[in-house]
Structures are given as structure tokens and as C-alpha cells.
Amino acid sequence: MATITQRRYRSAPQLGGRTPVGSTRRTSLIALAFLAPALVILLVFVAWPMLSALRLSFTDASGFGREEYVGLDNYVRVFTDPDVLQAMGNTAYYALLFTPTAIIAALLLALLVNHRRLPGRGAFRTALFLPFVVSLAVAAFAWSYLLDPQIGLVNHWLRVFGIQLGNVLQEPSLAMPTVAIVAVWKSFGFYLVIFIAGLQEIPGSLYEAARVDGATAWQRFRHITLPMLSNTLAFVMIVALIAALQAFDQIYVMTGGGPYGTTQTVVMEIYTSGFKKLELGFASALSYVLLLVTLVLSLVQFRFFSRREKDVQ
């Protein structure tokens, strides 16, 4: 009787034991089968174009005729061409306008709609997030008509107060701030949601203790809200800065890079070089320089969060 029991015990599957090799291999094949469509799409539409662009960046490719290897000439031109240097300066100016404005607007509105005593908080959050759902190109078309000096509603409303705005999109000093404001209107809803999530993670007991100690609203914001939102602020800042470096849609629709090249950003320069001037090799080199800058910003973000996580532990 004992021998039969021992045989049954030995033949039964051992819970918590090693998974059979065949079962592990079958599970891996099933997982690979599910991943295969996505992997094929990534290889065909992401990896292969990136490798092709990298190869083109070392040639004088134009899309027609033979390609000749030019080495690092395209990359040298990126940092010496006056038009590209102007586009880099315009991009930096746009980032300086867009990034802090979007962050400050999103943070202030997040503090407002996160207040427990505000009636209709859900409706306000939805209304503020709605512009982010709209395509940036569509929003740019709408704002182009709103700002039109002849038929635009903005100029019509300002005339009531005796203000003549004029054609801001054709004014060199006002074109870039205008497209930046449109981008802020379109994008701040996304950052708003992130800030609201960060605010809701702050323990309410900290604010109650601060109130008991007599801290003012500004002191609570400075010593509780900002330190507790440091990770969220860093994340939003990096994301907004990367978005600013990739500005294209609203500039292409509203100004086309003008007037006089004052809104010509790096991505606009890539488009102009590649599809209008047919300098595909140079456009590819400029694209990879922009990719490198974006990668560096992403690494800075990763390093920051890694260090913060170690400090917390």
C-alpha cells in the first residue's frame, strides 16, 4: 500500500517546481506569434526607414539619379548653413516661449480645478482637456481664420475695445509668439491631467498639518506642493521641451515658416530641404541631429528619475 502511494506521489505534477522545457518553448512560441504582427510593423515602418535615413545622411541623395557618398559633409553643413542656424535659433526661441507658458498655465489650472470647493470640477476638467483632442493642424486652421485681420472674430472683438491687432501672422515680431500661444492652447490640457494626477497623490494630512501650524496658501504651495510635484514637473518639462523641438503642424499651416523665415523651425527646415529642395541626404542628417538632441533629453529624464528613485529608497 505504501509503495502504491509513493508511486502516485512521484507521478503527480509538482506545484512550484520547474516548468517542463517543452511547455516553456510552446509558451514562448505563442507569445512570439502574438508579437509578430507588431514586430513586423515596427521593422517595416520604423526600423527600416531609420536605417535608410541613416544611410542617406552620408550621401547626396535627391530622390533622382545616382547617389554619391559624401561622408560627414551633410553633418558639417548642419552646423554651418546659415538657414539651419537660423532655424535652430527659431526653435530655441519657440521652446522658450512654449515650454514655460504651457507648464505654468497647466499647473495653475490644475490647482484650480483640483480644489474641492470648486463647483462643477468635472465639467471644467473636460472643457480644459477638449482642445488636446483636436488635431493640431485643424486647430491651426481654425486659429488662422480667427486671427484673420479682415474676417477674424478676434480682431472683431478687439475693435470693440478700440484695439487694432492687425495681421499678426505676417508680423515678424509677433508670428512666433502667436503660433506658440496656439500650441499652448492645444497642448496644455494634456499637462493639466498629469498635474492633477500628481496633486491627488499628495497626502491631504500634510496640508492639514500646515494649516494647523498657520502656514499661508503660498507657504503650503512652496513647501508642500512644489516639492511633492518635483517628479511630475520634471516629466512635464522634458515632454513639453521635446514637443517644442518637434514643432511643425501649426507653423506649416499658419505661417509656412514665414514671414522672412522667422518661424522656420528645425522640423520645417527638414521638410523644406527634403521635399522642396530635394536634398534628402542633408534632410536625413538634420533629422538625425534632432533625434540625437531628443535622445539626450530623454536620457536626462531617465537619469533624473533613477536618481530620485534611489534617494527615496
Short mmCIF file of C-alpha atoms in Angstrom, two decimals:
data_model
loop_
_atom_site.label_atom_id
_atom_site.label_comp_id
_atom_site.label_asym_id
_atom_site.label_seq_id
_atom_site.Cartn_x
_atom_site.Cartn_y
_atom_site.Cartn_z
CA MET A 1 0.00 0.00 0.00
CA ALA A 2 2.84 2.39 0.86
CA THR A 3 4.56 1.56 -2.44
CA ILE A 4 1.46 2.49 -4.47
CA THR A 5 1.10 5.78 -2.58
CA GLN A 6 4.76 6.64 -3.22
CA ARG A 7 4.37 5.95 -6.95
CA ARG A 8 1.30 8.17 -7.15
CA TYR A 9 3.10 10.92 -5.29
CA ARG A 10 6.09 10.73 -7.60
CA SER A 11 3.97 10.73 -10.76
CA ALA A 12 1.86 13.75 -9.69
CA PRO A 13 2.90 17.18 -11.04
CA GLN A 14 4.93 19.16 -8.54
CA LEU A 15 3.45 22.57 -7.81
CA GLY A 16 6.11 25.25 -7.71
CA GLY A 17 8.60 23.03 -9.50
CA ARG A 18 10.36 23.72 -12.75
CA THR A 19 8.23 24.16 -15.82
CA PRO A 20 8.92 21.48 -18.45
CA VAL A 21 11.15 22.61 -21.30
CA GLY A 22 8.52 21.79 -23.91
CA SER A 23 5.90 23.89 -22.14
CA THR A 24 8.26 26.87 -21.85
CA ARG A 25 9.14 26.65 -25.53
CA ARG A 26 5.48 26.42 -26.50
CA THR A 27 4.64 29.45 -24.37
CA SER A 28 7.47 31.42 -25.99
CA LEU A 29 6.26 30.49 -29.48
CA ILE A 30 2.71 31.56 -28.63
CA ALA A 31 3.96 34.88 -27.26
CA LEU A 32 6.10 35.40 -30.36
CA ALA A 33 3.12 34.66 -32.58
CA PHE A 34 1.10 37.37 -30.84
CA LEU A 35 4.00 39.83 -31.04
CA ALA A 36 4.85 39.05 -34.67
CA PRO A 37 2.37 41.48 -36.33
CA ALA A 38 3.53 44.40 -34.17
CA LEU A 39 7.19 43.48 -34.68
CA VAL A 40 6.73 43.31 -38.46
CA ILE A 41 5.06 46.74 -38.46
CA LEU A 42 7.87 48.20 -36.34
CA LEU A 43 10.55 46.70 -38.58
CA VAL A 44 8.91 47.80 -41.83
CA PHE A 45 7.68 51.27 -40.84
CA VAL A 46 10.17 52.30 -38.11
CA ALA A 47 13.44 50.37 -38.11
CA TRP A 48 13.92 50.13 -41.88
CA PRO A 49 13.14 53.82 -42.59
CA MET A 50 15.51 54.85 -39.79
CA LEU A 51 18.32 52.74 -41.20
CA SER A 52 17.61 54.00 -44.70
CA ALA A 53 17.68 57.61 -43.48
CA LEU A 54 20.98 56.97 -41.70
CA ARG A 55 22.47 55.66 -44.95
CA LEU A 56 21.09 58.62 -46.91
CA SER A 57 22.62 61.08 -44.44
CA PHE A 58 26.08 60.15 -45.76
CA THR A 59 25.11 60.69 -49.42
CA ASP A 60 23.97 63.50 -51.69
CA ALA A 61 20.69 61.70 -52.41
CA SER A 62 17.98 63.74 -54.11
CA GLY A 63 15.47 61.02 -54.94
CA PHE A 64 16.52 61.06 -58.59
CA GLY A 65 19.63 59.72 -60.26
CA ARG A 66 22.64 58.14 -58.61
CA GLU A 67 23.68 58.72 -55.03
CA GLU A 68 27.27 59.59 -54.16
CA TYR A 69 28.91 59.06 -50.80
CA VAL A 70 29.87 62.41 -49.23
CA GLY A 71 30.96 61.29 -45.78
CA LEU A 72 30.27 63.79 -42.99
CA ASP A 73 29.69 66.75 -45.33
CA ASN A 74 25.97 66.85 -44.58
CA TYR A 75 26.59 66.87 -40.82
CA VAL A 76 29.20 69.64 -41.18
CA ARG A 77 26.69 71.65 -43.19
CA VAL A 78 24.09 71.25 -40.44
CA PHE A 79 26.25 73.36 -38.12
CA THR A 80 27.48 75.84 -40.74
CA ASP A 81 24.50 76.54 -43.00
CA PRO A 82 23.00 79.99 -42.15
CA ASP A 83 19.43 78.83 -42.81
CA VAL A 84 19.83 75.87 -40.47
CA LEU A 85 21.43 78.00 -37.76
CA GLN A 86 18.51 80.42 -38.05
CA ALA A 87 16.07 77.51 -37.79
CA MET A 88 17.89 76.29 -34.65
CA GLY A 89 17.62 79.74 -33.13
CA ASN A 90 13.93 79.94 -34.02
CA THR A 91 13.35 76.51 -32.47
CA ALA A 92 15.10 77.56 -29.27
CA TYR A 93 13.00 80.74 -29.17
CA TYR A 94 9.82 78.73 -29.72
CA ALA A 95 10.80 76.29 -26.96
CA LEU A 96 11.47 79.22 -24.63
CA LEU A 97 8.00 80.61 -25.36
CA PHE A 98 6.06 77.36 -25.36
CA THR A 99 7.56 75.26 -22.56
CA PRO A 100 7.26 77.57 -19.51
CA THR A 101 3.94 79.03 -20.67
CA ALA A 102 2.33 75.61 -21.13
CA ILE A 103 3.70 74.33 -17.81
CA ILE A 104 2.66 77.38 -15.77
CA ALA A 105 -0.82 77.50 -17.36
CA ALA A 106 -1.36 73.78 -16.80
CA LEU A 107 -0.14 73.92 -13.19
CA LEU A 108 -2.25 76.93 -12.22
CA LEU A 109 -5.39 75.50 -13.79
CA ALA A 110 -4.68 72.10 -12.21
CA LEU A 111 -4.53 73.77 -8.79
CA LEU A 112 -7.82 75.50 -9.56
CA VAL A 113 -9.82 72.51 -10.83
CA ASN A 114 -8.37 70.23 -8.14
CA HIS A 115 -9.83 72.42 -5.39
CA ARG A 116 -12.53 70.53 -3.52
CA ARG A 117 -14.77 73.58 -3.13
CA LEU A 118 -14.91 74.36 -6.86
CA PRO A 119 -18.39 73.50 -8.21
CA GLY A 120 -18.53 71.51 -11.44
CA ARG A 121 -14.93 70.38 -11.29
CA GLY A 122 -15.57 67.52 -13.70
CA ALA A 123 -17.09 69.82 -16.32
CA PHE A 124 -14.16 72.23 -16.04
CA ARG A 125 -11.64 69.41 -16.43
CA THR A 126 -13.42 68.10 -19.51
CA ALA A 127 -13.64 71.55 -21.08
CA LEU A 128 -9.96 72.25 -20.48
CA PHE A 129 -8.89 68.88 -21.86
CA LEU A 130 -11.01 69.08 -25.03
CA PRO A 131 -8.53 71.19 -27.07
CA PHE A 132 -5.95 68.41 -26.73
CA VAL A 133 -8.32 66.01 -28.50
CA VAL A 134 -8.46 68.25 -31.57
CA SER A 135 -5.80 67.75 -34.21
CA LEU A 136 -3.15 70.48 -34.09
CA ALA A 137 -3.46 71.06 -37.83
CA VAL A 138 -7.23 71.52 -37.52
CA ALA A 139 -6.76 73.87 -34.57
CA ALA A 140 -4.20 75.84 -36.58
CA PHE A 141 -6.66 76.24 -39.47
CA ALA A 142 -9.34 77.46 -37.08
CA TRP A 143 -6.99 79.95 -35.41
CA SER A 144 -5.79 81.21 -38.78
CA TYR A 145 -9.35 82.28 -39.58
CA LEU A 146 -9.95 83.63 -36.08
CA LEU A 147 -6.85 85.83 -36.37
CA ASP A 148 -7.54 87.00 -39.93
CA PRO A 149 -7.41 90.82 -39.96
CA GLN A 150 -10.46 91.09 -42.23
CA ILE A 151 -12.90 88.38 -41.19
CA GLY A 152 -11.39 87.08 -37.95
CA LEU A 153 -13.51 87.15 -34.79
CA VAL A 154 -10.53 88.02 -32.58
CA ASN A 155 -9.89 91.28 -34.44
CA HIS A 156 -13.63 91.98 -34.49
CA TRP A 157 -13.90 91.58 -30.72
CA LEU A 158 -10.79 93.69 -30.09
CA ARG A 159 -12.14 96.52 -32.25
CA VAL A 160 -14.97 96.89 -29.73
CA PHE A 161 -12.33 97.98 -27.19
CA GLY A 162 -10.51 100.14 -29.73
CA ILE A 163 -7.66 97.69 -30.26
CA GLN A 164 -6.43 97.03 -33.80
CA LEU A 165 -4.46 93.78 -33.76
CA GLY A 166 -3.59 93.62 -37.44
CA ASN A 167 -2.19 90.59 -39.27
CA VAL A 168 -0.08 89.07 -36.51
CA LEU A 169 0.89 86.06 -38.65
CA GLN A 170 2.65 88.36 -41.13
CA GLU A 171 4.38 90.43 -38.48
CA PRO A 172 7.96 89.12 -37.90
CA SER A 173 7.97 90.04 -34.21
CA LEU A 174 4.53 88.55 -33.47
CA ALA A 175 4.33 85.46 -35.69
CA MET A 176 6.33 83.12 -33.46
CA PRO A 177 4.58 84.14 -30.19
CA THR A 178 1.24 83.66 -31.95
CA VAL A 179 1.93 80.11 -33.12
CA ALA A 180 3.38 79.33 -29.68
CA ILE A 181 0.18 80.51 -27.98
CA VAL A 182 -1.89 78.33 -30.31
CA ALA A 183 0.29 75.34 -29.39
CA VAL A 184 -0.13 76.13 -25.68
CA TRP A 185 -3.92 76.31 -26.09
CA LYS A 186 -3.84 72.96 -27.86
CA SER A 187 -1.42 71.08 -25.57
CA PHE A 188 -1.80 72.32 -22.00
CA GLY A 189 -4.80 70.03 -21.37
CA PHE A 190 -2.50 67.01 -21.53
CA TYR A 191 -0.11 68.51 -18.98
CA LEU A 192 -3.12 69.55 -16.89
CA VAL A 193 -4.22 65.92 -16.50
CA ILE A 194 -0.70 64.89 -15.45
CA PHE A 195 -0.53 67.66 -12.84
CA ILE A 196 -3.97 66.74 -11.48
CA ALA A 197 -2.80 63.13 -11.05
CA GLY A 198 0.29 64.38 -9.24
CA LEU A 199 -1.72 66.67 -6.97
CA GLN A 200 -4.06 63.87 -5.99
CA GLU A 201 -1.09 61.78 -4.85
CA ILE A 202 -0.12 64.38 -2.23
CA PRO A 203 -1.46 63.32 1.21
CA GLY A 204 -4.09 65.72 2.49
CA SER A 205 -2.71 65.32 6.01
CA LEU A 206 0.29 67.44 5.02
CA TYR A 207 -1.93 70.38 4.16
CA GLU A 208 -3.99 69.92 7.33
CA ALA A 209 -0.85 69.96 9.47
CA ALA A 210 0.39 73.06 7.67
CA ARG A 211 -2.90 74.85 8.25
CA VAL A 212 -2.76 74.00 11.95
CA ASP A 213 0.75 75.49 12.08
CA GLY A 214 -0.57 78.68 10.49
CA ALA A 215 1.01 78.31 7.05
CA THR A 216 -0.40 80.57 4.35
CA ALA A 217 -1.57 79.34 0.95
CA TRP A 218 1.70 80.45 -0.66
CA GLN A 219 3.75 78.69 2.04
CA ARG A 220 1.76 75.48 1.57
CA PHE A 221 2.32 75.69 -2.19
CA ARG A 222 6.02 76.43 -1.86
CA HIS A 223 6.92 73.91 0.87
CA ILE A 224 4.45 71.08 0.14
CA THR A 225 3.02 71.22 -3.37
CA LEU A 226 6.15 72.05 -5.33
CA PRO A 227 8.48 69.56 -3.58
CA MET A 228 5.90 66.78 -3.86
CA LEU A 229 5.37 67.60 -7.56
CA SER A 230 9.08 67.66 -8.42
CA ASN A 231 8.97 64.38 -10.37
CA THR A 232 5.81 65.42 -12.18
CA LEU A 233 7.28 68.81 -13.02
CA ALA A 234 10.45 67.24 -14.40
CA PHE A 235 8.45 64.80 -16.53
CA VAL A 236 6.16 67.51 -17.93
CA MET A 237 9.11 69.80 -18.61
CA ILE A 238 11.00 67.18 -20.63
CA VAL A 239 7.89 66.14 -22.57
CA ALA A 240 6.97 69.75 -23.34
CA LEU A 241 10.53 70.56 -24.41
CA ILE A 242 10.67 67.56 -26.75
CA ALA A 243 7.30 68.60 -28.21
CA ALA A 244 8.68 72.13 -28.74
CA LEU A 245 11.71 70.80 -30.60
CA GLN A 246 9.38 68.90 -32.94
CA ALA A 247 7.08 71.86 -33.72
CA PHE A 248 5.76 71.66 -37.25
CA ASP A 249 1.98 71.32 -37.73
CA GLN A 250 0.71 74.73 -36.67
CA ILE A 251 3.73 76.51 -38.17
CA TYR A 252 3.25 74.79 -41.53
CA VAL A 253 -0.46 75.66 -41.57
CA MET A 254 -0.37 79.18 -40.12
CA THR A 255 2.86 80.71 -41.44
CA GLY A 256 4.67 78.18 -43.62
CA GLY A 257 7.92 79.24 -41.95
CA GLY A 258 7.46 82.94 -42.66
CA PRO A 259 7.45 85.82 -42.54
CA TYR A 260 11.07 86.12 -43.68
CA GLY A 261 11.93 82.79 -42.07
CA THR A 262 11.14 83.95 -38.54
CA THR A 263 9.06 80.82 -37.81
CA GLN A 264 11.24 78.37 -39.73
CA THR A 265 11.98 75.65 -37.15
CA VAL A 266 14.28 72.66 -37.46
CA VAL A 267 11.47 70.32 -38.50
CA MET A 268 10.27 72.89 -41.04
CA GLU A 269 13.83 73.04 -42.37
CA ILE A 270 13.88 69.24 -42.66
CA TYR A 271 10.62 69.37 -44.62
CA THR A 272 11.85 72.18 -46.86
CA SER A 273 15.20 70.53 -47.55
CA GLY A 274 13.78 67.09 -48.17
CA PHE A 275 10.55 67.73 -50.09
CA LYS A 276 11.05 71.15 -51.70
CA LYS A 277 14.78 71.33 -52.35
CA LEU A 278 15.07 67.53 -52.80
CA GLU A 279 18.18 67.40 -50.61
CA LEU A 280 17.26 64.09 -48.99
CA GLY A 281 20.77 63.38 -47.74
CA PHE A 282 21.04 66.71 -45.95
CA ALA A 283 17.50 66.42 -44.58
CA SER A 284 18.33 62.96 -43.21
CA ALA A 285 21.46 64.29 -41.50
CA LEU A 286 19.47 67.14 -39.92
CA SER A 287 16.85 64.62 -38.79
CA TYR A 288 19.47 62.54 -37.01
CA VAL A 289 20.90 65.60 -35.28
CA LEU A 290 17.41 66.40 -33.98
CA LEU A 291 17.00 62.75 -32.96
CA LEU A 292 20.26 62.93 -31.02
CA VAL A 293 19.13 66.05 -29.14
CA THR A 294 15.81 64.39 -28.30
CA LEU A 295 17.63 61.26 -27.13
CA VAL A 296 19.87 63.32 -24.86
CA LEU A 297 16.80 64.96 -23.27
CA SER A 298 15.23 61.54 -22.75
CA LEU A 299 18.41 60.27 -21.10
CA VAL A 300 18.45 63.30 -18.80
CA GLN A 301 14.88 62.49 -17.79
CA PHE A 302 15.76 58.83 -17.20
CA ARG A 303 18.81 59.79 -15.15
CA PHE A 304 16.78 62.23 -13.06
CA PHE A 305 14.08 59.69 -12.22
CA SER A 306 16.65 56.99 -11.48
CA ARG A 307 18.42 59.26 -9.02
CA ARG A 308 15.14 60.29 -7.39
CA GLU A 309 14.14 56.64 -7.00
CA LYS A 310 17.46 55.85 -5.29
CA ASP A 311 17.00 58.82 -2.95
CA VAL A 312 13.53 57.60 -2.00
CA GLN A 313 14.82 54.08 -1.31
#
